[in-house]
Amino acid sequence: MKLYCLSGHPTLPCNVLKFKSTTIMLDCGLDMTSTLNFLPLPLVQSPRLSNLPGWSLKDGNAFLDKELKECSGHVFVDSVPEFCLPETELIDLSTVDVILISNYHCMMALPYITEHTGFTGTVYATEPTVQIGRLLMEELVNFIERVPKAQSASLWKNKDIQRLLPSPLKDAVEVSTWRRCYTMQEVNSALSKIQLVGYSQKIELFGAVQVTPLSSGYALGSSNWIIQSHYEKVSYVSGSSLLTTHPQPMDQASLKNSDVLILTGLTQIPTANPDGMVGEFCSNLALTVRNGGNVLVPCYPSGVIYDLLECLYQYIDSAGLSNIPFYFISPVANSSLEFSQIFAEWLCHNKQTKVYLPEPPFPHAELIQTNKLKHYPSLHGDFSSDFRQPCVVFTGHPSLRFGDVVHFMELWGKSSLNTVIFTEPDFSYLEALAPYQPLAMKCIYCPIDTRLNFIQVSKLLKEVQPLHVVCPEQYTQPPPAQSHRMDLMIDCQPPAMSYRRAEVLALPFKRRYEKIEIMPELADALVPMEIKPGISLATVSAVLHTKDNKHVLQPPPRPAQPTGGKKRKRASDDIPDCKVLKPLLSGSIPVEQFVQTLEKHGFSDIKVEDTAKGHIVLLQEAETLIQIEEDSTHIICDNDEMLRVRLRDLVLKFLQKF
Amino acid sequence: MPAGSSGGYHRRPCDGDGLGPRVWGRPVSAPLRLTSFPKCGPPELPGWPSRDLQGFPWPSSLCAPPPDPPSGAVRSGAEPAAAEGRGAGISSLTMDPECSQLLPALCAVLADPRQPMADDTCLEKLLDWFKTITEAGSSLLLLQENPCLVELLCHMLKPQDLSSRVLSFSLRLTGVFAAQEDCFQYLQQGELLPRLFGEAGPLGGAAWTAPTVRSGWIQGLRSLARHPSALHFLADCGAVDTIFSLQGDSSLFVASAAGQLLVHILGLSMQGPADGPPSLQAGDWPACAQKIVGHIEESLRSMATPQITQALNVLTTTFGHCHDPWTRVLWVRLSPLVAGLLEKDPVPAAHSLVDLLLSVARSPGLSSSSCGLWETLAQTLSRLSPTQAGPLALGILKLQDCSQALRAQAFAVLLQPLACVLKATAQAPGASGVLDGTVGDFATVDTLLPSKAACVGLLCRTLAHLELLLPLPQRPCPWPQAPLLGAAVTLLQLCQGSASPTSDTGRHLCALLLGCVRVQRAALDFLGTLSQGTGPPELVTEVFAVLLEYLRSPDSSPTVLKKAFQATFRWLLSSPKTPGCWDLDPQALLFLRELLPVLQKRLCSPCWEVRDSGLEFLTQMTGRWGGQAGFRHTLLASEVPKLTEQLLRDPESYVRASAVAATGQLSSQGLCISPASPEHPGGQQKSPLSELLHILSTDSEGFPRRAAMHVFTQWLRDSHADVVGDTEEFVAGVLQVASQDLDWEVRAQGLELALVFLEQTLGQPGSPCPYAVTPPVVAPACPLAQALQPLCRVRLFEFAFRALFDCDRPVAQKSCDLLLFLRAKMASSSSPQEARSSPDVASVEAALQRWQAGDQAQPLGDLEPEVVLAVLKSMDLEGLRGALAESSDHVEKSPQSLLQDMLATVGILGENEADCY
């Protein structure tokens, strides 16, 4: 069993598991932090961004000034943003049989894999994962395609040139593999390869393994996966949450008794408690708005935004914010808000019960109805006429490199009355803000990551007791900035195996058993013999048929009849070469009696030596050794076959045959 | 149904149609037709007990008062001791005829197993009543006058299916009677006592399985054991052995009572016979005492911890309650055995041992060093684990007189866990300062670190112990203020994850304590207490830094945050003052500048508890430094006053109440600003006065309205600028709104405000303390009637009279006090105008009578001062005050009512059950 690690990002995993002749890709995450090296794509022409000076080398050489721009001491690539793909060279991805998707954030690299690697398999995901994943991809494509950029920088990626660049460009890894965003056509094609599954549904893969999605409690339709054969069980935990938010709670019980547990997607901000962060979010939002400022919340169009809107729904009246407009701007805003209301079966119990009342499960429906929350596909059109300040705007993209958020950053960045509140944990907020410096607006960092923290993981592992844990290397040591925090790492016994990008792990796990069926007629013919109370043995002579990873013992063919008049025999008449069966032996040899028997048969000068494993009977005259051990007996005599056969027969007298 | 309740649906059992008169509150005219008492002849029938008790020769005195009651046996019912007795409010100290008449029926009911008592609180009340009677008079006489009582007790001896509650009651009742020696003898003669308390009684029967019976048996003996005869009785009936075994009873109540009874018996037997105190030689002690002490010795030698615990508990109680010289002999005899316990590993019953040693150490006769007590204590301190030794160390440090060495050792034990924390987190060795010397014991580290629960428990206890110790005069000196401050700050940093220990132990400690709310709360409390002392400036800076960290942290739970606010206030209070100036020092002001944005954010928290704590903190700060320029400037530069104003409309009533208090305080100090709010852009902001008046008249919850009344009263007292402008209009407005409030506390507070206005108008009342420095009384220069004019104008009297007949007693009492105060004023000043017979007076009196009757619809109209004075004069305010002082159930709380209640309850029990379905 091997694990090919194609992504080094612990929360955007992409691993391939080779297990029992199947090749399973676990998630398909796309690392978008590479976009932080690029200049933002402004929706409206930004004089500030277009007038940034080009970057030149220390010696004054300015050959890169078209590609690289300098802003407040940072250098950015002036080009269409590019993403860091999972490894494609480590394993031939056309051999991947299936891709299992855990949640909509972990499928963003799917078009790159399904459309460009010769992949011919099937992708499995739950319905909300597919629908919301489609929205995320659609939004991404839309954000990038609607601001066409003629220029595509590639010179800087040259290894010799990259070395000369300042950090962080100098340290960017795998830049040659960075790719531009996919197209909507590729998205549609990739999504068409997905087969929908429901929680606890068992899917057979070639008869060899069975895969099952389980609720992971992190997002709508998010799953962990069980991959099991008859005697082995691998659990894949990715992006799970034990908090009571909107999704169905995590199914922990089904993870018990795993041989291997692959653990990814833990919280990215283990020191921030989501509850506290929501409180901070609300307090800062209220403070800003009360002072007449605007609040900008860069966010994804689905996920935490539902919880934030729910908190605000409860909070705005108490904070006296009833008259403040909330705007949600995204090409998929409408679909996201509506989808969330229709996936009732994927919601937590409380929300499910609302559906039967019938009421919308999420209170944002009421916010929309009362005009407190308004949503627009873009800041062009209706929004510009409805827009009034102070207000709160939720919009993407959290990297601040593309999407409507770029415009708001340009618009509001100059006033210290306004605040940008970062809630998505995927991007370093300082790096995200770098191309907007100098910035007067207040910045608040309230990362809300509901995924498992280390305390919860520790409890989970104690409860489900896997034999081996495999996780990204980042989880096996405290974060570099807090090296004393021994609590911020996975602590389990035996220690977790760690992986990093482009590494292949041989999982410490050997296949020991295989389930084999016996045909009924063959079973009928068995004659068990009780050798110990409760243990019976029977010899089986059969032919093992293996097809589609299923093994069946069939009765052996009858001895071949004389072919008679037939001249030719058909290929199917070929039978395996059946040798005469030797009897099986069992029992043990009592040394004293054996020696007496030898003496009776004329052997003298017998010497017995005790060894660690048994005895050696030495026939000194005959220069022969009989080595008797628990599970074997050897007769060692030089070139005297007669003697050996005599001795063998004497040994056999003490054993049972069947 | 307990006595004193007034449900009208109770029916007498004998009323065939169930529609008979109510039972309590009036005498029952006809005797109850209870036929269920199996042997119940008319109580007057002489000699019935002898028939029942098969040949037992009852003394002839049974039916007649003894010729010579022992002196003092019959006491006046009005004796102070009895008057203060534990009669649970039942007023009668003697058995009145009505009760005597009801008693036989009640005894019959009690003795009848078919009529179970539904509510045993009645039995408790009955017992209390009997105790009151017997404490006030002769039990013997009581029994002779009410033979049904003896009959009831005798009835208990029969093998029958009696309720365990009644049996327990009877045992206790017997004990109450037998507490008097003559009555004891009387009951002894009838062999009632041995049969009830001896082997023949419930002790050997099935009833003994009920814990309540065992408890009754013990309590009966406890009451009974008051005189030497009782000791003989106990010895004869072998009760002491039974008590020994009951010490290990499965019911904790029984086990504990058994231990206490042993202590009582030991004390009683050591009081000695009348001819003098017992010998101080242990060998000469009375047999009973010898037996008990022998048992204790045996238990102390035992290998079983429960037995050792029992013995130690008995000794703890003994030394705690009795300080006679013999206790010293007892300790000298037993201390080697106690010391022997310390040699066992682990030390058995450590908690009880600690209790005992502290009890001995606190005992006045024993606390000198001659008993070897200090050595034992020192040895115990070193033998016990840090968790067990903590309470002992605290106890030792609280002792007034003990050796310095022992105190130092105890203090070191107490400080050990904190020393460990400091050592584990110290960047460089030796940084933990004074506490350093206490470390070196690996046991503490082991106790501290094995598990989160152990670590948290030990640290919380240690902090609580030190917090208790700090304000005591006998606290250790020198007090290691700086290391303790360091330890508290370090603990808080560990819990927050902001400490970065370098050692493995420190890292482990950090992992254990991270996010632990219990330790955070305890450490913040302790840190607050430490503000009473001073610390090195760099540590004080650290204190403020860690407090700010907690106030800022989004992960601080609401309770932790509240504690952080409290500690911050205490530290700000203690910050060094510039001489001659009450303002905050520059460092504190700097801190305040950082604090206010945090407070601002907290006031916007979605969690109401946080907003509430923030407002309370603001109120405290404003109250303390509101007049100081530095504070005012910083506060006004922040958004806090504006946010406070907005929180007056918070959806949570507690927060609104706190916002009202904060606004009151801010406004008093002139710190309310009134810019246009975002809700009313361009609109004129309301003044705090009109805001609060609006809350008082419209808020749906009581808390904000009460808070508003408090603020108004304070404003009136402090002559707030908004009030001084037109005080009369202010008072009239507030009283008018308050009088219609449904919340009695608001109305009561209205009376408080009225009183302040009254005092300001008429002058302060005379100080009750003759030595107090009284402010110069502002006597009205004009006649009283004229001085009352403003009061009439604000309709204060209508408010007060209405309150006088308020359905809530505290309001009526307060109003009564106010009017009495006014009448006292009247008496002290000459009031020439009399309007006694004017028609106005009559109409007002008539209106008041209607009000008293419950019809308060009609207003009094404009009252003239003269009319008020006349009405006041004619009212029986003292009488009303007396009536109001009675508890509301005083009418129902009579023994007679209790008896009737019990009878009625038993009778209708079945009916009630039927009604339920």
PDB file of N, CA and C in Angstrom, chain B residues 601-651:
ATOM      1  N   LYS B 601     -14.692  47.932  22.158  1.00  0.00           N
ATOM      2  CA  LYS B 601     -15.003  46.723  21.397  1.00  0.00           C
ATOM      3  C   LYS B 601     -15.863  45.781  22.243  1.00  0.00           C
ATOM      4  N   ARG B 602     -15.550  45.703  23.525  1.00  0.00           N
ATOM      5  CA  ARG B 602     -16.314  44.812  24.395  1.00  0.00           C
ATOM      6  C   ARG B 602     -17.763  45.266  24.519  1.00  0.00           C
ATOM      7  N   LEU B 603     -17.966  46.570  24.458  1.00  0.00           N
ATOM      8  CA  LEU B 603     -19.345  47.069  24.568  1.00  0.00           C
ATOM      9  C   LEU B 603     -20.151  46.708  23.318  1.00  0.00           C
ATOM     10  N   CYS B 604     -19.451  46.317  22.262  1.00  0.00           N
ATOM     11  CA  CYS B 604     -20.147  45.900  21.035  1.00  0.00           C
ATOM     12  C   CYS B 604     -20.202  44.382  20.932  1.00  0.00           C
ATOM     13  N   SER B 605     -19.804  43.679  21.963  1.00  0.00           N
ATOM     14  CA  SER B 605     -19.728  42.225  21.868  1.00  0.00           C
ATOM     15  C   SER B 605     -21.109  41.616  21.649  1.00  0.00           C
ATOM     16  N   PRO B 606     -21.172  40.539  20.872  1.00  0.00           N
ATOM     17  CA  PRO B 606     -22.466  39.876  20.709  1.00  0.00           C
ATOM     18  C   PRO B 606     -22.905  39.160  21.981  1.00  0.00           C
ATOM     19  N   CYS B 607     -22.000  38.991  22.912  1.00  0.00           N
ATOM     20  CA  CYS B 607     -22.335  38.248  24.127  1.00  0.00           C
ATOM     21  C   CYS B 607     -22.784  39.253  25.198  1.00  0.00           C
ATOM     22  N   TRP B 608     -24.007  39.123  25.684  1.00  0.00           N
ATOM     23  CA  TRP B 608     -24.531  40.170  26.569  1.00  0.00           C
ATOM     24  C   TRP B 608     -23.772  40.255  27.883  1.00  0.00           C
ATOM     25  N   GLU B 609     -23.255  39.104  28.353  1.00  0.00           N
ATOM     26  CA  GLU B 609     -22.526  39.138  29.623  1.00  0.00           C
ATOM     27  C   GLU B 609     -21.307  40.059  29.506  1.00  0.00           C
ATOM     28  N   VAL B 610     -20.692  40.031  28.332  1.00  0.00           N
ATOM     29  CA  VAL B 610     -19.505  40.849  28.125  1.00  0.00           C
ATOM     30  C   VAL B 610     -19.883  42.328  28.103  1.00  0.00           C
ATOM     31  N   ARG B 611     -20.956  42.645  27.403  1.00  0.00           N
ATOM     32  CA  ARG B 611     -21.393  44.051  27.367  1.00  0.00           C
ATOM     33  C   ARG B 611     -21.715  44.518  28.785  1.00  0.00           C
ATOM     34  N   ASP B 612     -22.353  43.634  29.534  1.00  0.00           N
ATOM     35  CA  ASP B 612     -22.751  43.963  30.900  1.00  0.00           C
ATOM     36  C   ASP B 612     -21.531  44.235  31.781  1.00  0.00           C
ATOM     37  N   SER B 613     -20.542  43.301  31.727  1.00  0.00           N
ATOM     38  CA  SER B 613     -19.337  43.497  32.548  1.00  0.00           C
ATOM     39  C   SER B 613     -18.634  44.777  32.148  1.00  0.00           C
ATOM     40  N   GLY B 614     -18.595  45.045  30.848  1.00  0.00           N
ATOM     41  CA  GLY B 614     -17.931  46.254  30.359  1.00  0.00           C
ATOM     42  C   GLY B 614     -18.585  47.500  30.936  1.00  0.00           C
ATOM     43  N   LEU B 615     -19.907  47.501  30.955  1.00  0.00           N
ATOM     44  CA  LEU B 615     -20.620  48.675  31.481  1.00  0.00           C
ATOM     45  C   LEU B 615     -20.396  48.831  32.986  1.00  0.00           C
ATOM     46  N   GLU B 616     -20.400  47.700  33.694  1.00  0.00           N
ATOM     47  CA  GLU B 616     -20.162  47.769  35.143  1.00  0.00           C
ATOM     48  C   GLU B 616     -18.786  48.365  35.423  1.00  0.00           C
ATOM     49  N   PHE B 617     -17.823  47.916  34.630  1.00  0.00           N
ATOM     50  CA  PHE B 617     -16.457  48.411  34.785  1.00  0.00           C
ATOM     51  C   PHE B 617     -16.417  49.921  34.520  1.00  0.00           C
ATOM     52  N   LEU B 618     -17.114  50.331  33.476  1.00  0.00           N
ATOM     53  CA  LEU B 618     -17.141  51.749  33.136  1.00  0.00           C
ATOM     54  C   LEU B 618     -17.762  52.559  34.283  1.00  0.00           C
ATOM     55  N   THR B 619     -18.850  52.028  34.849  1.00  0.00           N
ATOM     56  CA  THR B 619     -19.514  52.727  35.950  1.00  0.00           C
ATOM     57  C   THR B 619     -18.559  52.885  37.129  1.00  0.00           C
ATOM     58  N   GLN B 620     -17.855  51.811  37.437  1.00  0.00           N
ATOM     59  CA  GLN B 620     -16.902  51.863  38.550  1.00  0.00           C
ATOM     60  C   GLN B 620     -15.824  52.908  38.290  1.00  0.00           C
ATOM     61  N   MET B 621     -15.279  52.851  37.084  1.00  0.00           N
ATOM     62  CA  MET B 621     -14.171  53.766  36.768  1.00  0.00           C
ATOM     63  C   MET B 621     -14.645  55.217  36.822  1.00  0.00           C
ATOM     64  N   THR B 622     -15.826  55.451  36.222  1.00  0.00           N
ATOM     65  CA  THR B 622     -16.322  56.822  36.186  1.00  0.00           C
ATOM     66  C   THR B 622     -16.599  57.320  37.596  1.00  0.00           C
ATOM     67  N   GLY B 623     -17.155  56.431  38.421  1.00  0.00           N
ATOM     68  CA  GLY B 623     -17.447  56.814  39.801  1.00  0.00           C
ATOM     69  C   GLY B 623     -16.176  57.219  40.532  1.00  0.00           C
ATOM     70  N   ARG B 624     -15.079  56.531  40.214  1.00  0.00           N
ATOM     71  CA  ARG B 624     -13.841  56.765  40.950  1.00  0.00           C
ATOM     72  C   ARG B 624     -13.034  57.937  40.388  1.00  0.00           C
ATOM     73  N   TRP B 625     -12.932  58.001  39.053  1.00  0.00           N
ATOM     74  CA  TRP B 625     -12.046  59.020  38.465  1.00  0.00           C
ATOM     75  C   TRP B 625     -12.771  60.034  37.581  1.00  0.00           C
ATOM     76  N   GLY B 626     -14.116  59.988  37.616  1.00  0.00           N
ATOM     77  CA  GLY B 626     -14.899  60.846  36.718  1.00  0.00           C
ATOM     78  C   GLY B 626     -14.562  62.319  36.852  1.00  0.00           C
ATOM     79  N   GLY B 627     -14.095  62.719  38.009  1.00  0.00           N
ATOM     80  CA  GLY B 627     -13.812  64.140  38.192  1.00  0.00           C
ATOM     81  C   GLY B 627     -12.394  64.522  37.790  1.00  0.00           C
ATOM     82  N   GLN B 628     -11.599  63.555  37.386  1.00  0.00           N
ATOM     83  CA  GLN B 628     -10.193  63.845  37.128  1.00  0.00           C
ATOM     84  C   GLN B 628      -9.943  64.175  35.662  1.00  0.00           C
ATOM     85  N   ALA B 629      -9.143  65.169  35.458  1.00  0.00           N
ATOM     86  CA  ALA B 629      -8.960  65.709  34.108  1.00  0.00           C
ATOM     87  C   ALA B 629      -8.424  64.649  33.141  1.00  0.00           C
ATOM     88  N   GLY B 630      -7.395  63.903  33.597  1.00  0.00           N
ATOM     89  CA  GLY B 630      -6.768  62.930  32.702  1.00  0.00           C
ATOM     90  C   GLY B 630      -7.769  61.896  32.234  1.00  0.00           C
ATOM     91  N   PHE B 631      -8.509  61.391  33.177  1.00  0.00           N
ATOM     92  CA  PHE B 631      -9.498  60.368  32.864  1.00  0.00           C
ATOM     93  C   PHE B 631     -10.574  60.928  31.938  1.00  0.00           C
ATOM     94  N   ARG B 632     -11.049  62.113  32.275  1.00  0.00           N
ATOM     95  CA  ARG B 632     -12.136  62.733  31.496  1.00  0.00           C
ATOM     96  C   ARG B 632     -11.699  62.925  30.046  1.00  0.00           C
ATOM     97  N   HIS B 633     -10.496  63.410  29.921  1.00  0.00           N
ATOM     98  CA  HIS B 633     -10.005  63.703  28.582  1.00  0.00           C
ATOM     99  C   HIS B 633      -9.945  62.417  27.752  1.00  0.00           C
ATOM    100  N   THR B 634      -9.376  61.366  28.366  1.00  0.00           N
ATOM    101  CA  THR B 634      -9.226  60.104  27.645  1.00  0.00           C
ATOM    102  C   THR B 634     -10.591  59.505  27.303  1.00  0.00           C
ATOM    103  N   LEU B 635     -11.479  59.551  28.264  1.00  0.00           N
ATOM    104  CA  LEU B 635     -12.800  58.947  28.048  1.00  0.00           C
ATOM    105  C   LEU B 635     -13.563  59.692  26.956  1.00  0.00           C
ATOM    106  N   LEU B 636     -13.516  61.008  27.026  1.00  0.00           N
ATOM    107  CA  LEU B 636     -14.278  61.793  26.052  1.00  0.00           C
ATOM    108  C   LEU B 636     -13.710  61.647  24.642  1.00  0.00           C
ATOM    109  N   ALA B 637     -12.424  61.323  24.584  1.00  0.00           N
ATOM    110  CA  ALA B 637     -11.821  61.147  23.262  1.00  0.00           C
ATOM    111  C   ALA B 637     -12.221  59.812  22.650  1.00  0.00           C
ATOM    112  N   SER B 638     -12.841  58.946  23.434  1.00  0.00           N
ATOM    113  CA  SER B 638     -13.191  57.617  22.921  1.00  0.00           C
ATOM    114  C   SER B 638     -14.680  57.579  22.545  1.00  0.00           C
ATOM    115  N   GLU B 639     -15.061  56.436  22.010  1.00  0.00           N
ATOM    116  CA  GLU B 639     -16.458  56.246  21.615  1.00  0.00           C
ATOM    117  C   GLU B 639     -17.310  55.737  22.776  1.00  0.00           C
ATOM    118  N   VAL B 640     -16.660  55.529  23.907  1.00  0.00           N
ATOM    119  CA  VAL B 640     -17.349  54.813  24.985  1.00  0.00           C
ATOM    120  C   VAL B 640     -18.645  55.506  25.442  1.00  0.00           C
ATOM    121  N   PRO B 641     -18.644  56.832  25.684  1.00  0.00           N
ATOM    122  CA  PRO B 641     -19.894  57.450  26.127  1.00  0.00           C
ATOM    123  C   PRO B 641     -21.024  57.267  25.104  1.00  0.00           C
ATOM    124  N   LYS B 642     -20.660  57.354  23.830  1.00  0.00           N
ATOM    125  CA  LYS B 642     -21.689  57.214  22.802  1.00  0.00           C
ATOM    126  C   LYS B 642     -22.250  55.787  22.792  1.00  0.00           C
ATOM    127  N   LEU B 643     -21.339  54.825  22.911  1.00  0.00           N
ATOM    128  CA  LEU B 643     -21.781  53.429  22.926  1.00  0.00           C
ATOM    129  C   LEU B 643     -22.668  53.159  24.121  1.00  0.00           C
ATOM    130  N   THR B 644     -22.318  53.755  25.248  1.00  0.00           N
ATOM    131  CA  THR B 644     -23.117  53.547  26.461  1.00  0.00           C
ATOM    132  C   THR B 644     -24.541  54.044  26.225  1.00  0.00           C
ATOM    133  N   GLU B 645     -24.630  55.173  25.599  1.00  0.00           N
ATOM    134  CA  GLU B 645     -25.956  55.734  25.317  1.00  0.00           C
ATOM    135  C   GLU B 645     -26.736  54.779  24.417  1.00  0.00           C
ATOM    136  N   GLN B 646     -26.030  54.174  23.445  1.00  0.00           N
ATOM    137  CA  GLN B 646     -26.727  53.252  22.543  1.00  0.00           C
ATOM    138  C   GLN B 646     -27.165  51.984  23.260  1.00  0.00           C
ATOM    139  N   LEU B 647     -26.392  51.597  24.255  1.00  0.00           N
ATOM    140  CA  LEU B 647     -26.725  50.359  24.976  1.00  0.00           C
ATOM    141  C   LEU B 647     -27.965  50.526  25.858  1.00  0.00           C
ATOM    142  N   LEU B 648     -28.438  51.743  26.010  1.00  0.00           N
ATOM    143  CA  LEU B 648     -29.698  51.935  26.732  1.00  0.00           C
ATOM    144  C   LEU B 648     -30.840  51.254  25.991  1.00  0.00           C
ATOM    145  N   ARG B 649     -30.605  50.968  24.713  1.00  0.00           N
ATOM    146  CA  ARG B 649     -31.643  50.305  23.922  1.00  0.00           C
ATOM    147  C   ARG B 649     -31.257  48.860  23.613  1.00  0.00           C
ATOM    148  N   ASP B 650     -30.372  48.299  24.405  1.00  0.00           N
ATOM    149  CA  ASP B 650     -29.940  46.914  24.204  1.00  0.00           C
ATOM    150  C   ASP B 650     -31.129  45.965  24.364  1.00  0.00           C
ATOM    151  N   PRO B 651     -31.154  44.870  23.592  1.00  0.00           N
ATOM    152  CA  PRO B 651     -32.282  43.942  23.756  1.00  0.00           C
ATOM    153  C   PRO B 651     -32.246  43.181  25.086  1.00  0.00           C
TER     154      PRO B 651
END
